[in-house]
Amino acid sequence: MRTQSPDTTEQASLAQAQLAAIVDASDDAIISQTLTGAIVSWNSGAERIYGYPSDAMVGRSISVLVPPGMPDVMPEVLHRMQQGERLERYDTIHATRDGVFIDVSITVSPVRDPSGKVIGAATIARNVTQRQAVARALHETQEKYRTIFENAREGIFYVTSDGQTVAANPALVRLLGYDSVEEFMSDPGHLLGSWMTNHSHELWSRLEGGQGVHDFEMEGHRRDGTKIWVSATMVAVQDAAGSPVTYQGTVLDITGQKGSEASLRRETDEAGRANRAKTEFLSRMSHELRTPLTAILGFGQLLQMGRLNPVQQTESVDNILKAGRHLLRLINESVDIAGIEEGRMAFSLEPVRIGDVVQDAMDLIGPAAEQRGIEINVFPAHADCYLTADRQRLVQVFLNLLSNAVKYNSEHGSITLSCGESKDRGNLTVLVADTGPGIAPELRDRIFMPFERLGAERSGVEGTGLGLALSLQLVQAMGGTIALESEMGTGSTFSVTLPIVDGPVAQLGEISGCGPAPDDAGSAYPPCTVLYIEDNLANLEVMELVLAYRPGVKLISAMQGRLGFDLAKEHQPDLVLLDMRLADISGRQVLARLQSDPTTVDIPVVILSAEAMPGDVDSLLKAGARAYLTKPFQMEVILELMEELLGGPS
Ligand code: ADP
């Protein structure tokens, strides 16, 4: 038998005392048990954790710590330990003396006798309730963030510093046009990295500088190549050493917002341009009005002083009249332009025979052309073609073009008026060509602008600079276009293009689908006289055709208002058909005259007009008209009305 020296015994008891002290000082419960589970020792750590004193627990089974209803694994653990199995740590729940459930982490180790035989077990139970609570809270938080990540409206992503995507949420992949996160992540060409590269310089320098980026707007492409604008917010996620490892960010699709910003900018630009144009127009206009007014006031004052000789007086009066006429033209044309721009000018659009329009304009320009020795050649092809236009306004356009062709032509030059069907089928182009000096290419853009005289103001040729601006507005308002071609030294050609329509006679046929006019003989209509006051020949022709269906009617016509009134007085017709737009006075004025004259007041008047302005009908009926019919004519309506006003067959 081996004996221990006193030194060795001392050392052994010291080691034992130290071990006992460590066991006692431990925060963990250190419990020794027999192989049947009976507790042999219970340290103060166990007392603190479970609340039971040592003497209450020694001799009892450790199983008393297992809450009721929960499985007790200790017997199984002890059994396996005896089989020599190496035991892992396991987590379970124990109940304290106060009935509180605590999370414990258990480690069971075999206790052996000097021969190595397992004679008992040492169990260490660590109270991990707090740690578990933290882990649970962490898990819950992670779940919460995962829900946000999955359901956020913003795209959320993590990328490495070289642009590789580590994670992307569904909103991000949808935004970039992918069907699923998997599809996005498995596409090597997905676009986050390339976006970053495109905008890399500013983005990376800000990120690497340690600042996050906020609302950084960048443009990229979706999977299908369409453009997308996003607003990105990104921060660097750093490792323990403080160097950025990934970048975490959110992106919001702002393509729509960018679009509306752009259109708002466009609208503001347009409004600004329109405002500037208006201001420029007004300042030019006031300048243009001041010039003739200065002349009027100047010559007027000279006359007032009474020191002018008779010749000077005549000259002054001539100058005043000339300036006055110029002023009137300026005002009329400006008012017309403003009227068209604001949609106040009424257009009476009807089929207009181009031959008549050209003839009217030629009649008016003839004397001025003759005065300058300028010859006008007209090629009458297409003269019978009908265009949709307001006749008077179209005459005004051609008068402007012809007047310019006379004014800016060379002495004894010539003007050629011709027509051709335009390239766009269904349109007719009328060309006014002169043999003047031509218009320099750099001036052509400005020629249709109000008050632009392109230097003509220094040439002594009279003008307002409004004629072409007004012509352009008029033609456009009638649905047409106006263009210029010019060759320096050869001449200029202005062309007006308008839609072709069927003539009124053809239209009447289409509308009514009537058979041939009845024969005069055998009809029992009372004979009557109808006066038609209308300046459009084509309409007169149509009326003649219509009235052929009512035998016994004698049709007389007048193309001017004053003449119409005189004819009414003279012939005492049974009915007056009255157009609203006449060359001298308006149809409304003719009606007023007819109504105020006792010899004509009882003659029924029917208004025929292409322009049915709201309020017109009522006011004309109040002014004495019996009926108001709009063009194009409807034959049955006219015939019915005549029957009502003049009586039917007897
Ligand atoms: P106005 O004749 O009253 O000055 P317009 O608006 O009719 O005004 O024409 C604007 C300017 O265009 C004219 O002042 C003139 O310089 C130029 N212009 C117009 N028509 C012709 C033309 N047929 N040949 C040369 N220059 C022309």
Coordinates of N, CA and C in Angstrom, one line a residue, residues 459-604:
S459 N -36.5 101.4 -96.7 CA -36.5 101.5 -98.2 C -37.6 102.5 -98.7
G460 N -38.4 103.0 -97.8 CA -39.4 103.9 -98.2 C -40.7 103.2 -98.7
V461 N -40.7 101.9 -98.8 CA -41.9 101.2 -99.1 C -42.8 101.1 -97.9
E462 N -44.0 101.5 -98.1 CA -45.0 101.5 -97.0 C -45.3 100.1 -96.5
G463 N -45.5 100.0 -95.2 CA -45.9 98.7 -94.7 C -46.0 98.7 -93.2
T464 N -46.6 97.7 -92.6 CA -46.7 97.6 -91.2 C -45.9 96.5 -90.6
G465 N -45.5 95.6 -91.5 CA -44.8 94.4 -91.0 C -45.8 93.4 -90.4
L466 N -47.1 93.6 -90.6 CA -48.1 92.7 -90.0 C -48.7 91.8 -91.1
G467 N -48.6 92.2 -92.3 CA -49.4 91.5 -93.4 C -49.1 90.0 -93.4
L468 N -47.9 89.6 -93.4 CA -47.6 88.1 -93.5 C -47.9 87.4 -92.2
A469 N -47.7 88.1 -91.1 CA -48.1 87.5 -89.8 C -49.6 87.2 -89.8
L470 N -50.3 88.1 -90.2 CA -51.8 88.0 -90.3 C -52.2 86.9 -91.3
S471 N -51.5 86.9 -92.4 CA -51.9 85.9 -93.5 C -51.6 84.5 -92.9
L472 N -50.5 84.3 -92.3 CA -50.1 83.0 -91.7 C -51.2 82.6 -90.7
Q473 N -51.6 83.5 -89.8 CA -52.6 83.2 -88.8 C -54.0 82.8 -89.5
L474 N -54.3 83.6 -90.5 CA -55.6 83.4 -91.2 C -55.6 82.0 -91.9
V475 N -54.5 81.7 -92.6 CA -54.5 80.4 -93.3 C -54.5 79.3 -92.3
Q476 N -53.7 79.4 -91.3 CA -53.7 78.3 -90.3 C -55.1 78.1 -89.7
A477 N -55.8 79.2 -89.4 CA -57.1 79.1 -88.8 C -58.1 78.5 -89.7
M478 N -57.8 78.5 -91.0 CA -58.7 77.9 -92.0 C -58.2 76.4 -92.3
G479 N -57.2 76.0 -91.5 CA -56.8 74.6 -91.7 C -55.8 74.4 -92.8
G480 N -55.1 75.5 -93.2 CA -54.1 75.4 -94.3 C -52.7 75.8 -93.8
T481 N -51.8 75.8 -94.8 CA -50.4 76.2 -94.5 C -50.0 77.3 -95.5
I482 N -48.9 78.0 -95.1 CA -48.4 79.0 -96.0 C -46.9 78.8 -96.0
A483 N -46.2 78.9 -97.2 CA -44.8 78.6 -97.2 C -44.1 79.6 -98.2
L484 N -42.8 79.7 -98.1 CA -42.0 80.6 -98.9 C -40.9 79.9 -99.5
E485 N -40.7 80.2 -100.8 CA -39.4 79.8 -101.5 C -38.9 81.0 -102.2
S486 N -37.6 81.2 -102.1 CA -37.1 82.4 -102.7 C -35.6 82.2 -103.2
E487 N -35.3 82.8 -104.3 CA -34.0 82.7 -104.8 C -33.5 84.2 -105.0
M488 N -32.3 84.4 -104.4 CA -31.8 85.8 -104.5 C -31.6 86.2 -105.9
G489 N -32.1 87.4 -106.3 CA -31.9 87.9 -107.6 C -32.9 87.4 -108.6
T490 N -33.7 86.4 -108.2 CA -34.7 85.9 -109.2 C -36.1 86.2 -108.8
G491 N -36.4 86.0 -107.5 CA -37.8 86.3 -107.0 C -38.2 85.4 -105.8
S492 N -39.4 85.7 -105.4 CA -39.9 84.9 -104.2 C -41.3 84.3 -104.6
T493 N -41.6 83.1 -104.1 CA -42.9 82.5 -104.3 C -43.5 82.1 -103.0
F494 N -44.6 82.7 -102.7 CA -45.4 82.3 -101.5 C -46.5 81.4 -101.9
S495 N -46.7 80.3 -101.1 CA -47.7 79.3 -101.5 C -48.7 79.1 -100.4
V496 N -49.9 79.0 -100.7 CA -51.0 78.8 -99.7 C -51.6 77.4 -100.1
T497 N -51.7 76.5 -99.1 CA -52.3 75.2 -99.3 C -53.5 75.0 -98.5
L498 N -54.6 74.6 -99.1 CA -55.8 74.5 -98.3 C -56.6 73.2 -98.8
P499 N -57.4 72.6 -97.9 CA -58.1 71.4 -98.4 C -59.1 71.6 -99.5
I500 N -59.2 70.7 -100.4 CA -60.1 70.8 -101.5 C -61.4 70.2 -101.0
V501 N -62.6 70.8 -101.4 CA -63.9 70.1 -101.1 C -64.7 70.1 -102.4
D502 N -65.8 69.3 -102.3 CA -66.8 69.3 -103.4 C -67.4 70.7 -103.4
G503 N -67.8 71.1 -104.6 CA -68.5 72.4 -104.7 C -69.9 72.3 -104.1
P504 N -70.5 73.4 -103.7 CA -71.8 73.3 -103.0 C -72.8 72.6 -103.8
V505 N -72.8 72.7 -105.2 CA -73.8 72.0 -106.0 C -73.7 70.5 -105.8
A506 N -72.4 70.0 -105.9 CA -72.2 68.6 -105.7 C -72.6 68.2 -104.3
Q507 N -72.3 69.0 -103.3 CA -72.7 68.7 -101.9 C -74.2 68.6 -101.7
L508 N -74.9 69.6 -102.4 CA -76.3 69.6 -102.3 C -76.9 68.3 -102.8
G509 N -76.3 67.8 -104.0 CA -76.8 66.5 -104.5 C -76.6 65.4 -103.5
E510 N -75.4 65.4 -102.9 CA -75.1 64.3 -101.9 C -76.1 64.4 -100.7
I511 N -76.3 65.6 -100.2 CA -77.1 65.8 -99.0 C -78.5 65.3 -99.3
S512 N -79.1 65.9 -100.4 CA -80.5 65.7 -100.6 C -80.9 64.4 -101.3
G513 N -80.0 64.0 -102.2 CA -80.3 62.8 -103.0 C -81.7 63.0 -103.8
C514 N -81.9 64.2 -104.2 CA -83.2 64.5 -104.8 C -83.2 64.1 -106.3
G515 N -84.4 63.9 -106.8 CA -84.5 63.6 -108.2 C -84.5 65.0 -109.0
P516 N -84.8 64.9 -110.3 CA -84.7 66.1 -111.0 C -85.8 67.1 -110.6
A517 N -85.6 68.4 -110.8 CA -86.5 69.4 -110.4 C -87.8 69.2 -111.2
P518 N -89.0 69.4 -110.5 CA -90.2 69.2 -111.2 C -90.5 70.2 -112.3
D519 N -91.3 69.9 -113.2 CA -91.7 70.8 -114.3 C -92.5 71.9 -113.8
D520 N -92.3 73.1 -114.4 CA -93.1 74.2 -114.0 C -94.6 74.0 -114.3
A521 N -94.8 73.4 -115.4 CA -96.2 73.3 -115.9 C -97.1 72.4 -114.9
G522 N -98.2 72.8 -114.7 CA -99.2 72.0 -113.9 C -99.0 72.3 -112.4
S523 N -98.0 73.0 -112.0 CA -97.8 73.2 -110.5 C -98.8 74.4 -110.1
A524 N -99.2 74.3 -108.8 CA -100.2 75.2 -108.4 C -99.6 76.1 -107.3
Y525 N -98.3 76.3 -107.3 CA -97.7 77.2 -106.3 C -98.0 78.7 -106.6
P526 N -98.3 79.5 -105.6 CA -98.5 80.9 -106.0 C -97.2 81.5 -106.4
P527 N -97.2 82.4 -107.4 CA -96.0 83.0 -107.9 C -95.4 83.9 -106.8
C528 N -94.1 83.9 -106.7 CA -93.5 84.8 -105.6 C -92.1 85.2 -106.0
T529 N -91.6 86.3 -105.3 CA -90.3 86.8 -105.6 C -89.4 86.6 -104.3
V530 N -88.2 86.0 -104.6 CA -87.3 85.8 -103.4 C -86.0 86.6 -103.7
L531 N -85.6 87.4 -102.7 CA -84.4 88.1 -102.9 C -83.3 87.4 -102.0
Y532 N -82.2 87.1 -102.7 CA -81.1 86.4 -101.9 C -79.9 87.4 -101.9
I533 N -79.6 87.8 -100.7 CA -78.4 88.7 -100.6 C -77.2 87.9 -100.1
E534 N -76.3 87.7 -101.0 CA -75.2 86.7 -100.8 C -74.0 87.1 -101.6
D535 N -72.8 87.1 -101.1 CA -71.6 87.5 -101.9 C -70.9 86.3 -102.5
N536 N -71.4 85.1 -102.2 CA -70.7 84.0 -102.8 C -71.5 83.4 -103.9
L537 N -70.8 83.5 -105.1 CA -71.5 83.1 -106.4 C -72.0 81.6 -106.3
A538 N -71.1 80.8 -105.7 CA -71.4 79.4 -105.7 C -72.7 79.2 -104.9
N539 N -72.9 79.9 -103.8 CA -74.1 79.8 -103.0 C -75.3 80.2 -103.8
L540 N -75.1 81.3 -104.6 CA -76.2 81.7 -105.4 C -76.7 80.7 -106.4
E541 N -75.7 80.0 -107.0 CA -76.0 79.0 -107.9 C -76.8 77.9 -107.3
V542 N -76.3 77.5 -106.1 CA -77.0 76.4 -105.3 C -78.5 76.8 -105.1
M543 N -78.7 78.1 -104.7 CA -80.0 78.5 -104.3 C -80.9 78.4 -105.6
E544 N -80.3 78.8 -106.7 CA -81.1 78.7 -107.9 C -81.6 77.3 -108.1
L545 N -80.7 76.3 -107.9 CA -81.1 74.9 -108.1 C -82.1 74.5 -107.1
V546 N -82.0 75.0 -105.9 CA -83.0 74.6 -104.9 C -84.4 75.1 -105.2
L547 N -84.4 76.4 -105.7 CA -85.6 77.0 -105.9 C -86.3 76.5 -107.2
A548 N -85.6 75.7 -108.0 CA -86.2 75.1 -109.1 C -87.2 74.1 -108.7
Y549 N -87.1 73.6 -107.5 CA -88.0 72.6 -106.9 C -89.3 73.3 -106.5
R550 N -89.3 74.6 -106.5 CA -90.6 75.3 -106.1 C -90.9 76.2 -107.3
P551 N -91.7 75.7 -108.2 CA -92.1 76.5 -109.4 C -92.7 77.8 -109.0
G552 N -92.6 78.7 -109.9 CA -93.2 80.0 -109.7 C -92.4 81.0 -109.0
V553 N -91.2 80.6 -108.6 CA -90.4 81.6 -107.8 C -89.5 82.4 -108.7
K554 N -89.5 83.7 -108.5 CA -88.5 84.5 -109.3 C -87.4 84.9 -108.3
L555 N -86.2 84.5 -108.7 CA -85.1 84.8 -107.7 C -84.3 86.0 -108.2
I556 N -84.2 87.0 -107.3 CA -83.3 88.1 -107.6 C -82.2 88.1 -106.6
S557 N -81.0 88.6 -107.0 CA -79.9 88.5 -106.0 C -79.1 89.8 -106.0
A558 N -78.4 89.9 -104.8 CA -77.5 91.0 -104.6 C -76.3 90.5 -103.9
M559 N -75.1 91.0 -104.4 CA -73.9 90.5 -103.7 C -73.4 91.4 -102.7
Q560 N -74.0 92.6 -102.5 CA -73.6 93.5 -101.4 C -74.9 93.8 -100.6
G561 N -74.6 94.2 -99.4 CA -75.7 94.5 -98.4 C -76.5 95.7 -98.8
R562 N -75.8 96.8 -99.1 CA -76.6 98.1 -99.4 C -77.4 97.8 -100.7
L563 N -76.9 97.2 -101.7 CA -77.6 96.9 -102.9 C -78.8 96.0 -102.6
G564 N -78.6 95.1 -101.7 CA -79.7 94.2 -101.3 C -80.9 94.9 -100.7
F565 N -80.5 95.9 -99.8 CA -81.6 96.7 -99.2 C -82.4 97.5 -100.2
D566 N -81.6 98.1 -101.2 CA -82.2 98.9 -102.2 C -83.1 98.0 -103.1
L567 N -82.7 96.8 -103.4 CA -83.5 95.9 -104.2 C -84.8 95.5 -103.5
A568 N -84.6 95.3 -102.2 CA -85.8 94.9 -101.4 C -86.9 96.0 -101.4
K569 N -86.4 97.2 -101.3 CA -87.3 98.4 -101.3 C -88.0 98.4 -102.7
E570 N -87.2 98.2 -103.7 CA -87.7 98.4 -105.1 C -88.6 97.3 -105.5
H571 N -88.2 96.0 -105.2 CA -88.9 94.9 -105.8 C -90.0 94.3 -104.8
Q572 N -89.9 94.7 -103.5 CA -90.8 94.2 -102.5 C -91.0 92.7 -102.6
P573 N -89.9 92.0 -102.4 CA -89.9 90.5 -102.6 C -90.8 89.9 -101.5
D574 N -91.3 88.6 -101.7 CA -92.1 88.0 -100.7 C -91.2 87.4 -99.6
L575 N -89.9 87.2 -99.9 CA -89.0 86.6 -98.9 C -87.6 87.2 -99.2
V576 N -86.9 87.5 -98.1 CA -85.4 87.8 -98.2 C -84.6 86.7 -97.6
L577 N -83.7 86.2 -98.4 CA -82.7 85.2 -97.8 C -81.4 86.0 -97.6
L578 N -80.9 86.0 -96.4 CA -79.8 87.0 -96.1 C -78.6 86.3 -95.5
D579 N -77.4 86.5 -96.2 CA -76.2 86.0 -95.7 C -75.6 86.9 -94.7
M580 N -74.9 86.4 -93.7 CA -74.4 87.3 -92.6 C -73.1 88.1 -93.0
R581 N -72.3 87.4 -93.8 CA -71.0 88.0 -94.2 C -71.1 88.7 -95.5
L582 N -71.1 90.0 -95.6 CA -71.1 90.6 -96.9 C -70.0 91.6 -97.0
A583 N -69.6 91.9 -98.2 CA -68.4 92.7 -98.4 C -68.5 94.2 -97.8
D584 N -69.7 94.8 -98.0 CA -69.8 96.2 -97.6 C -70.3 96.4 -96.1
I585 N -71.6 95.9 -95.9 CA -72.1 96.0 -94.5 C -72.5 94.6 -94.1
S586 N -72.7 94.4 -92.8 CA -72.9 93.0 -92.4 C -74.4 92.7 -92.6
G587 N -74.7 91.4 -92.6 CA -76.1 90.9 -92.8 C -77.0 91.5 -91.6
R588 N -76.4 91.6 -90.4 CA -77.1 92.2 -89.3 C -77.6 93.6 -89.6
Q589 N -76.6 94.4 -90.2 CA -77.0 95.8 -90.5 C -78.1 95.8 -91.6
V590 N -78.0 94.9 -92.6 CA -79.1 94.8 -93.6 C -80.4 94.5 -93.0
L591 N -80.4 93.6 -92.0 CA -81.7 93.2 -91.3 C -82.2 94.5 -90.6
A592 N -81.3 95.2 -89.9 CA -81.8 96.4 -89.1 C -82.4 97.4 -90.1
R593 N -81.8 97.6 -91.2 CA -82.3 98.5 -92.2 C -83.7 98.1 -92.7
L594 N -83.8 96.8 -93.0 CA -85.1 96.3 -93.5 C -86.2 96.4 -92.5
Q595 N -85.8 96.2 -91.2 CA -86.8 96.3 -90.1 C -87.2 97.7 -89.8
S596 N -86.3 98.7 -90.0 CA -86.6 100.0 -89.6 C -87.3 100.8 -90.8
D597 N -87.4 100.2 -91.9 CA -88.0 100.9 -93.1 C -89.4 100.4 -93.2
P598 N -90.4 101.3 -93.1 CA -91.8 100.9 -93.2 C -92.2 100.1 -94.5
T599 N -91.4 100.3 -95.5 CA -91.8 99.7 -96.8 C -91.2 98.2 -96.8
T600 N -90.3 97.9 -95.9 CA -89.7 96.6 -96.0 C -89.9 95.8 -94.7
V601 N -90.5 96.5 -93.6 CA -90.5 95.8 -92.3 C -91.3 94.5 -92.3
D602 N -92.3 94.4 -93.2 CA -93.1 93.2 -93.2 C -92.6 92.0 -94.0
I603 N -91.5 92.3 -94.8 CA -91.0 91.2 -95.6 C -90.2 90.2 -94.7
P604 N -90.7 88.9 -94.8 CA -90.0 87.9 -93.9 C -88.5 87.8 -94.3

